[in-house]
């Protein structure tokens, strides 16, 4: 029991759980994170548009609105500390009808009540100055909206927490929680942990975790959103996110187009309530719909631009019949002391993660005297991207380390040295997608057709693994079962 005894255990290593872990690592307490997947970005945190929202979509007075605005304003500092790619590119919400124009006015009023900065309604002529290929009679322009890499952000929070003393236990699915004296006993698929505090940040499974301690008030309603990814060759068509006026009933922001921080364009997401919280399928009907809806805003889209599709699932607290949004639930109950449940943390959870982390720490401080960790270091360095360096710098890197001279992923110009650094990451993750998310290898036009087997070989060599032990992404997802000629 001694080795597994903690001050705080966080269940769930998504962006919010990792942000909480990083905030807690500022103090001299023992913190562990339990994650049922093999990496920290297998579910909702990595499957989204990668947008830093401004906060005008959220109901005034809600935690959603408060944390979204706080997260947006403070993000420049976080991005600098964690060395993650981020740009404030702005955002357009476009309207075509009289009803749409009224909707834009309502969004602006709501945003101003939430203290969102830099909102204005602009004409078609002004839309064309910002985004020549985007259609609309008028638009709400938000200058504070930004774009980021959700994979790298989630990973960076975890790595910085880890570097500051937080222990991460992957492939630990929580099966049961019991209160014993002043401790919680948390049983996982591998071993049992003990902790004075439990933070339930389990996302799509947060209602299940809450029920383990007798809280039956909440039900997560999985809502799947499907996306298309366009090749970088189409990237010049759109440099600013373009959204329609949202449908209040659907509980999403509508089919929108978002330039990624790396030069691709996302189309989506759809909004479809499903029965399973792990069904990441893509469907033909939705894919066709995405193309048609995307062309309304950006008519220049062509079929040859499409290189991949994917889906994400929102952990919604409202069902299909009610629609719309429920507020974030972040609570501790008197009858279940020292357990904080975070339930229904959907969009804008990515933007809100750090303020949520600080809020959870303040709730713990109401009952605990936390001693500052004077060795806490907020700075984390990313893997250096060879392709973004000057020609002179590239020559210097190759001279010092020949691994920089070997290109493994041709589409994204990722070197062997970048792959090796990713394989030897602080969290010890060695899945194929783990390397993909940390380097962008396999995210280009060929989607791994050239580099996937080379990355597999490097993992085998670095980790001394047999080919049959190589996992693509999830548990039991072995890539190979034998050899072929």
PDB file of C-alpha atoms in Angstrom, residues 45-164:
ATOM      1  CA  UNK A  45      -8.876  15.873 -26.163  1.00  0.00           C
ATOM      2  CA  UNK A  46      -7.232  15.006 -29.486  1.00  0.00           C
ATOM      3  CA  UNK A  47     -10.367  14.639 -31.599  1.00  0.00           C
ATOM      4  CA  UNK A  48     -11.551  18.215 -32.130  1.00  0.00           C
ATOM      5  CA  UNK A  49     -11.051  21.317 -34.264  1.00  0.00           C
ATOM      6  CA  UNK A  50      -8.063  22.653 -32.332  1.00  0.00           C
ATOM      7  CA  UNK A  51      -9.688  26.045 -31.756  1.00  0.00           C
ATOM      8  CA  UNK A  52      -9.033  28.371 -28.825  1.00  0.00           C
ATOM      9  CA  UNK A  53     -12.538  29.791 -28.376  1.00  0.00           C
ATOM     10  CA  UNK A  54     -13.201  33.399 -27.363  1.00  0.00           C
ATOM     11  CA  UNK A  55     -16.294  32.686 -25.214  1.00  0.00           C
ATOM     12  CA  UNK A  56     -19.229  34.288 -27.044  1.00  0.00           C
ATOM     13  CA  UNK A  57     -21.102  31.015 -27.577  1.00  0.00           C
ATOM     14  CA  UNK A  58     -21.563  30.267 -23.885  1.00  0.00           C
ATOM     15  CA  UNK A  59     -24.436  31.300 -21.627  1.00  0.00           C
ATOM     16  CA  UNK A  60     -23.502  34.246 -19.383  1.00  0.00           C
ATOM     17  CA  UNK A  61     -22.982  33.330 -15.746  1.00  0.00           C
ATOM     18  CA  UNK A  62     -21.971  29.738 -16.445  1.00  0.00           C
ATOM     19  CA  UNK A  63     -18.685  28.056 -15.605  1.00  0.00           C
ATOM     20  CA  UNK A  64     -18.349  27.416 -19.344  1.00  0.00           C
ATOM     21  CA  UNK A  65     -18.383  31.128 -20.087  1.00  0.00           C
ATOM     22  CA  UNK A  66     -16.133  32.084 -17.177  1.00  0.00           C
ATOM     23  CA  UNK A  67     -13.422  29.506 -17.836  1.00  0.00           C
ATOM     24  CA  UNK A  68     -13.503  29.885 -21.629  1.00  0.00           C
ATOM     25  CA  UNK A  69     -12.835  33.627 -21.437  1.00  0.00           C
ATOM     26  CA  UNK A  70     -10.154  33.165 -18.763  1.00  0.00           C
ATOM     27  CA  UNK A  71      -8.503  30.386 -20.757  1.00  0.00           C
ATOM     28  CA  UNK A  72      -8.502  32.438 -23.932  1.00  0.00           C
ATOM     29  CA  UNK A  73      -6.983  35.539 -22.353  1.00  0.00           C
ATOM     30  CA  UNK A  74      -4.256  33.601 -20.549  1.00  0.00           C
ATOM     31  CA  UNK A  75      -3.289  31.256 -23.356  1.00  0.00           C
ATOM     32  CA  UNK A  76      -0.356  33.225 -24.808  1.00  0.00           C
ATOM     33  CA  UNK A  77       1.561  32.681 -21.562  1.00  0.00           C
ATOM     34  CA  UNK A  78       0.681  28.960 -21.429  1.00  0.00           C
ATOM     35  CA  UNK A  79       1.704  28.433 -25.059  1.00  0.00           C
ATOM     36  CA  UNK A  80       5.058  30.114 -24.417  1.00  0.00           C
ATOM     37  CA  UNK A  81       5.740  28.119 -21.238  1.00  0.00           C
ATOM     38  CA  UNK A  82       4.877  24.795 -22.860  1.00  0.00           C
ATOM     39  CA  UNK A  83       6.490  25.630 -26.219  1.00  0.00           C
ATOM     40  CA  UNK A  84       3.437  24.713 -28.287  1.00  0.00           C
ATOM     41  CA  UNK A  85       2.394  26.078 -31.705  1.00  0.00           C
ATOM     42  CA  UNK A  86      -0.401  28.664 -31.395  1.00  0.00           C
ATOM     43  CA  UNK A  87      -1.768  31.584 -33.421  1.00  0.00           C
ATOM     44  CA  UNK A  88      -4.499  34.142 -32.801  1.00  0.00           C
ATOM     45  CA  UNK A  89      -5.938  34.159 -36.301  1.00  0.00           C
ATOM     46  CA  UNK A  90      -9.446  35.382 -35.452  1.00  0.00           C
ATOM     47  CA  UNK A  91     -12.725  33.799 -36.482  1.00  0.00           C
ATOM     48  CA  UNK A  92     -15.729  34.527 -38.703  1.00  0.00           C
ATOM     49  CA  UNK A  93     -19.293  33.429 -37.954  1.00  0.00           C
ATOM     50  CA  UNK A  94     -21.033  33.985 -41.269  1.00  0.00           C
ATOM     51  CA  UNK A  95     -24.709  34.665 -41.929  1.00  0.00           C
ATOM     52  CA  UNK A  96     -26.819  34.558 -45.091  1.00  0.00           C
ATOM     53  CA  UNK A  97     -30.409  35.354 -44.020  1.00  0.00           C
ATOM     54  CA  UNK A  98     -32.231  37.901 -41.839  1.00  0.00           C
ATOM     55  CA  UNK A  99     -32.517  35.249 -39.136  1.00  0.00           C
ATOM     56  CA  UNK A 100     -28.772  34.643 -39.364  1.00  0.00           C
ATOM     57  CA  UNK A 101     -28.019  38.360 -38.989  1.00  0.00           C
ATOM     58  CA  UNK A 102     -30.178  38.469 -35.867  1.00  0.00           C
ATOM     59  CA  UNK A 103     -28.295  35.443 -34.582  1.00  0.00           C
ATOM     60  CA  UNK A 104     -24.990  37.260 -35.110  1.00  0.00           C
ATOM     61  CA  UNK A 105     -26.247  40.212 -33.068  1.00  0.00           C
ATOM     62  CA  UNK A 106     -27.301  37.865 -30.267  1.00  0.00           C
ATOM     63  CA  UNK A 107     -23.877  36.182 -30.278  1.00  0.00           C
ATOM     64  CA  UNK A 108     -22.164  39.571 -30.039  1.00  0.00           C
ATOM     65  CA  UNK A 109     -24.392  40.647 -27.134  1.00  0.00           C
ATOM     66  CA  UNK A 110     -23.753  37.371 -25.330  1.00  0.00           C
ATOM     67  CA  UNK A 111     -20.021  37.686 -25.845  1.00  0.00           C
ATOM     68  CA  UNK A 112     -20.002  41.231 -24.479  1.00  0.00           C
ATOM     69  CA  UNK A 113     -21.852  40.037 -21.360  1.00  0.00           C
ATOM     70  CA  UNK A 114     -19.076  37.436 -20.967  1.00  0.00           C
ATOM     71  CA  UNK A 115     -16.412  40.181 -21.309  1.00  0.00           C
ATOM     72  CA  UNK A 116     -15.127  38.832 -24.612  1.00  0.00           C
ATOM     73  CA  UNK A 117     -12.805  41.322 -26.289  1.00  0.00           C
ATOM     74  CA  UNK A 118     -12.669  42.324 -29.953  1.00  0.00           C
ATOM     75  CA  UNK A 119     -16.116  41.416 -31.302  1.00  0.00           C
ATOM     76  CA  UNK A 120     -17.638  43.225 -34.277  1.00  0.00           C
ATOM     77  CA  UNK A 121     -20.208  42.545 -36.971  1.00  0.00           C
ATOM     78  CA  UNK A 122     -18.757  43.096 -40.425  1.00  0.00           C
ATOM     79  CA  UNK A 123     -20.115  43.341 -43.978  1.00  0.00           C
ATOM     80  CA  UNK A 124     -19.570  41.048 -46.947  1.00  0.00           C
ATOM     81  CA  UNK A 125     -16.874  43.404 -48.236  1.00  0.00           C
ATOM     82  CA  UNK A 126     -15.020  43.169 -44.927  1.00  0.00           C
ATOM     83  CA  UNK A 127     -15.384  39.369 -44.932  1.00  0.00           C
ATOM     84  CA  UNK A 128     -13.672  39.270 -48.326  1.00  0.00           C
ATOM     85  CA  UNK A 129     -10.745  41.334 -47.013  1.00  0.00           C
ATOM     86  CA  UNK A 130     -10.148  38.803 -44.217  1.00  0.00           C
ATOM     87  CA  UNK A 131     -11.021  35.656 -46.162  1.00  0.00           C
ATOM     88  CA  UNK A 132     -11.465  36.146 -49.918  1.00  0.00           C
ATOM     89  CA  UNK A 133     -12.882  32.644 -50.502  1.00  0.00           C
ATOM     90  CA  UNK A 134     -15.468  32.697 -47.687  1.00  0.00           C
ATOM     91  CA  UNK A 135     -19.109  33.442 -48.490  1.00  0.00           C
ATOM     92  CA  UNK A 136     -21.636  35.298 -46.325  1.00  0.00           C
ATOM     93  CA  UNK A 137     -23.727  38.482 -46.331  1.00  0.00           C
ATOM     94  CA  UNK A 138     -22.397  39.479 -42.899  1.00  0.00           C
ATOM     95  CA  UNK A 139     -20.301  37.961 -40.146  1.00  0.00           C
ATOM     96  CA  UNK A 140     -19.371  38.227 -36.504  1.00  0.00           C
ATOM     97  CA  UNK A 141     -15.616  38.738 -36.372  1.00  0.00           C
ATOM     98  CA  UNK A 142     -13.790  37.604 -33.232  1.00  0.00           C
ATOM     99  CA  UNK A 143     -10.158  38.723 -33.162  1.00  0.00           C
ATOM    100  CA  UNK A 144      -9.323  36.780 -29.959  1.00  0.00           C
ATOM    101  CA  UNK A 145     -10.021  33.309 -31.395  1.00  0.00           C
ATOM    102  CA  UNK A 146      -6.940  31.181 -32.031  1.00  0.00           C
ATOM    103  CA  UNK A 147      -5.817  27.825 -33.375  1.00  0.00           C
ATOM    104  CA  UNK A 148      -3.497  25.261 -31.756  1.00  0.00           C
ATOM    105  CA  UNK A 149      -2.459  21.631 -31.935  1.00  0.00           C
ATOM    106  CA  UNK A 150      -4.699  19.774 -29.425  1.00  0.00           C
ATOM    107  CA  UNK A 151      -2.418  16.716 -29.452  1.00  0.00           C
ATOM    108  CA  UNK A 152       0.712  18.668 -28.572  1.00  0.00           C
ATOM    109  CA  UNK A 153      -1.114  20.813 -25.999  1.00  0.00           C
ATOM    110  CA  UNK A 154      -2.505  17.790 -24.147  1.00  0.00           C
ATOM    111  CA  UNK A 155       0.864  16.023 -24.298  1.00  0.00           C
ATOM    112  CA  UNK A 156       2.731  19.160 -23.171  1.00  0.00           C
ATOM    113  CA  UNK A 157       0.565  19.563 -20.057  1.00  0.00           C
ATOM    114  CA  UNK A 158       1.190  15.916 -19.140  1.00  0.00           C
ATOM    115  CA  UNK A 159       4.926  16.068 -19.802  1.00  0.00           C
ATOM    116  CA  UNK A 160       5.346  19.253 -17.755  1.00  0.00           C
ATOM    117  CA  UNK A 161       3.372  17.737 -14.871  1.00  0.00           C
ATOM    118  CA  UNK A 162       5.501  14.583 -15.135  1.00  0.00           C
ATOM    119  CA  UNK A 163       8.731  16.600 -15.141  1.00  0.00           C
ATOM    120  CA  UNK A 164       7.505  18.287 -11.943  1.00  0.00           C
TER     121      UNK A 164
END
